[in-house]
Amino acid sequence: MFRAGIITASDKGAAGEREDLSGPAIREMLEETGAYTVTRSVILPDDRQQLAATMAQWCDQGLVDIIFTTGGTGFSPRDWTPEATLDVCQRMVPGIPEAMRAMSMQITPRAMLSRSAAGIRERTLIVNLPGSPKAARESLGFILPALGHGLDILAGVAGECAR
């Protein structure tokens, strides 16, 4: 079972002015698979340093195998989630956000505006999902089938050989 963390980036959510719908949607999808348990979940303001510090702490302390962020991937002046992710990752995994954008482009041309990133710090994978519950579900549903193999490789329990 993979341990997952969810970070919702939202100024209004962190201030209690808006209900977080994306974080719970991600949790539900993960737990329905039976392969993931959400062990950490937090709503943080759209603050690059705070987002990066939380990601780094969870990774460095080995608290989770994968972190999903939701929110902060658009063009708003307060959208800093991809930059926070880049700040902490040691290796990037560009195929994940490329796949999400390619899939999402079949639904809406606005998908090209997503700035999502994905990368690895220590033995934890970090994936930026969109902030809307609908888009987060669509993106997660598309990538989820492949993530388990990647996490097994990251943990050293599977080989990298494609068959």
Short mmCIF file of C-alpha atoms in Angstrom, two decimals:
data_model
loop_
_atom_site.label_atom_id
_atom_site.label_comp_id
_atom_site.label_asym_id
_atom_site.label_seq_id
_atom_site.Cartn_x
_atom_site.Cartn_y
_atom_site.Cartn_z
CA MET A 1 0.00 0.00 0.00
CA PHE A 2 1.34 3.41 -0.98
CA ARG A 3 1.22 6.27 1.50
CA ALA A 4 -0.11 9.43 -0.13
CA GLY A 5 -0.12 13.05 0.93
CA ILE A 6 -2.42 15.74 -0.45
CA ILE A 7 -1.56 19.43 -0.39
CA THR A 8 -4.27 21.87 -1.42
CA ALA A 9 -2.86 25.28 -2.39
CA SER A 10 -5.54 27.88 -1.74
CA ASP A 11 -5.42 31.21 0.07
CA LYS A 12 -9.18 31.17 0.64
CA GLY A 13 -9.20 27.50 1.63
CA ALA A 14 -6.40 28.01 4.15
CA ALA A 15 -8.28 30.99 5.60
CA GLY A 16 -11.49 28.94 5.93
CA GLU A 17 -13.28 31.09 3.35
CA ARG A 18 -13.75 28.30 0.77
CA GLU A 19 -14.43 24.60 1.13
CA ASP A 20 -11.75 22.38 -0.38
CA LEU A 21 -13.47 20.03 -2.83
CA SER A 22 -10.42 18.88 -4.80
CA GLY A 23 -8.47 17.40 -1.88
CA PRO A 24 -11.37 15.17 -0.80
CA ALA A 25 -11.99 14.14 -4.43
CA ILE A 26 -8.35 13.07 -4.77
CA ARG A 27 -8.50 11.20 -1.45
CA GLU A 28 -11.65 9.35 -2.54
CA MET A 29 -10.15 8.28 -5.86
CA LEU A 30 -6.91 7.10 -4.25
CA GLU A 31 -8.57 5.13 -1.49
CA GLU A 32 -11.05 3.51 -3.90
CA THR A 33 -8.12 1.82 -5.65
CA GLY A 34 -7.17 -0.06 -2.49
CA ALA A 35 -3.51 0.65 -3.31
CA TYR A 36 -3.24 4.03 -1.57
CA THR A 37 -3.89 5.34 1.90
CA VAL A 38 -3.84 9.07 2.52
CA THR A 39 -1.66 9.64 5.57
CA ARG A 40 -1.17 13.40 5.25
CA SER A 41 -3.50 16.14 4.05
CA VAL A 42 -3.24 19.89 4.46
CA ILE A 43 -4.63 23.10 3.00
CA LEU A 44 -1.94 25.77 2.65
CA PRO A 45 -1.98 29.33 1.36
CA ASP A 46 -0.61 29.96 -2.13
CA ASP A 47 2.84 30.66 -0.73
CA ARG A 48 5.84 29.26 -2.59
CA GLN A 49 8.06 28.89 0.48
CA GLN A 50 5.39 27.27 2.65
CA LEU A 51 4.40 24.84 -0.10
CA ALA A 52 8.04 23.91 -0.76
CA ALA A 53 8.82 23.51 2.95
CA THR A 54 5.88 21.16 3.47
CA MET A 55 6.76 19.06 0.43
CA ALA A 56 10.41 18.86 1.48
CA GLN A 57 9.52 17.90 5.05
CA TRP A 58 7.17 15.10 4.00
CA CYS A 59 9.77 13.76 1.53
CA ASP A 60 12.84 14.12 3.74
CA GLN A 61 11.15 12.48 6.72
CA GLY A 62 9.87 9.61 4.53
CA LEU A 63 6.27 10.31 5.55
CA VAL A 64 4.73 9.59 2.15
CA ASP A 65 5.53 7.76 -1.08
CA ILE A 66 3.68 10.25 -3.25
CA ILE A 67 2.43 13.81 -2.84
CA PHE A 68 -0.44 15.16 -4.89
CA THR A 69 -0.87 18.90 -4.91
CA THR A 70 -4.04 20.53 -6.13
CA GLY A 71 -4.36 24.18 -7.06
CA GLY A 72 -1.86 26.88 -7.87
CA THR A 73 -1.00 25.70 -11.39
CA GLY A 74 -2.64 28.49 -13.39
CA PHE A 75 -1.74 32.03 -14.37
CA SER A 76 -2.90 33.89 -11.27
CA PRO A 77 -0.24 36.04 -9.61
CA ARG A 78 -0.60 33.79 -6.52
CA ASP A 79 -0.17 30.48 -8.41
CA TRP A 80 3.24 29.17 -7.30
CA THR A 81 2.75 25.41 -6.90
CA PRO A 82 4.90 24.32 -9.89
CA GLU A 83 7.72 26.62 -8.80
CA ALA A 84 7.55 25.26 -5.24
CA THR A 85 7.70 21.76 -6.71
CA LEU A 86 10.71 22.67 -8.85
CA ASP A 87 12.39 24.17 -5.77
CA VAL A 88 12.35 20.83 -3.92
CA CYS A 89 12.64 18.17 -6.62
CA GLN A 90 15.97 16.54 -7.32
CA ARG A 91 14.81 14.89 -10.56
CA MET A 92 11.96 15.95 -12.79
CA VAL A 93 9.33 13.63 -14.32
CA PRO A 94 8.03 15.66 -17.27
CA GLY A 95 6.02 12.81 -18.78
CA ILE A 96 3.34 12.95 -16.08
CA PRO A 97 2.22 16.57 -16.63
CA GLU A 98 2.72 16.15 -20.38
CA ALA A 99 0.33 13.19 -20.32
CA MET A 100 -2.21 15.07 -18.21
CA ARG A 101 -2.14 18.05 -20.57
CA ALA A 102 -2.40 15.82 -23.65
CA MET A 103 -5.42 14.02 -22.20
CA SER A 104 -7.00 17.25 -21.01
CA MET A 105 -6.55 18.87 -24.44
CA GLN A 106 -9.11 16.35 -25.71
CA ILE A 107 -11.60 17.90 -23.29
CA THR A 108 -10.72 21.61 -23.46
CA PRO A 109 -8.12 23.69 -25.30
CA ARG A 110 -7.56 25.57 -22.04
CA ALA A 111 -5.56 22.56 -20.85
CA MET A 112 -2.56 24.12 -22.59
CA LEU A 113 -2.60 26.78 -19.88
CA SER A 114 -1.76 24.28 -17.14
CA ARG A 115 1.70 24.77 -15.63
CA SER A 116 1.68 21.48 -13.67
CA ALA A 117 4.99 19.84 -12.85
CA ALA A 118 6.08 16.48 -11.42
CA GLY A 119 9.31 15.32 -9.89
CA ILE A 120 11.12 13.21 -7.34
CA ARG A 121 12.69 14.16 -4.03
CA GLU A 122 14.46 11.35 -2.20
CA ARG A 123 12.03 8.41 -2.63
CA THR A 124 8.85 10.47 -2.99
CA LEU A 125 7.07 11.38 -6.21
CA ILE A 126 5.37 14.80 -6.31
CA VAL A 127 2.58 15.45 -8.85
CA ASN A 128 0.77 18.75 -9.38
CA LEU A 129 -2.91 18.29 -10.20
CA PRO A 130 -5.32 21.04 -11.29
CA GLY A 131 -7.32 22.92 -8.67
CA SER A 132 -10.83 22.23 -9.91
CA PRO A 133 -12.37 18.99 -8.63
CA LYS A 134 -13.47 17.97 -12.13
CA ALA A 135 -10.03 18.55 -13.69
CA ALA A 136 -8.24 16.96 -10.73
CA ARG A 137 -10.39 13.82 -11.07
CA GLU A 138 -9.88 13.65 -14.85
CA SER A 139 -6.11 14.09 -14.58
CA LEU A 140 -5.68 11.68 -11.69
CA GLY A 141 -7.90 9.09 -13.36
CA PHE A 142 -5.70 9.22 -16.43
CA ILE A 143 -2.31 8.87 -14.70
CA LEU A 144 -3.26 6.63 -11.77
CA PRO A 145 -2.91 3.29 -13.63
CA ALA A 146 0.78 3.97 -14.37
CA LEU A 147 1.83 5.45 -11.03
CA GLY A 148 2.04 2.20 -9.06
CA HIS A 149 4.78 0.84 -11.30
CA GLY A 150 6.74 4.08 -11.00
CA LEU A 151 6.40 4.07 -7.21
CA ASP A 152 7.55 0.43 -7.08
CA ILE A 153 10.65 1.36 -9.07
CA LEU A 154 11.28 4.38 -6.82
CA ALA A 155 11.02 2.15 -3.74
CA GLY A 156 13.38 -0.40 -5.30
CA VAL A 157 10.83 -3.24 -5.38
CA ALA A 158 10.46 -3.39 -9.18
CA GLY A 159 12.87 -3.33 -12.08
CA GLU A 160 12.94 -0.59 -14.65
CA CYS A 161 12.89 -2.94 -17.60
CA ALA A 162 9.90 -2.34 -19.84
CA ARG A 163 8.34 -5.55 -21.11
#
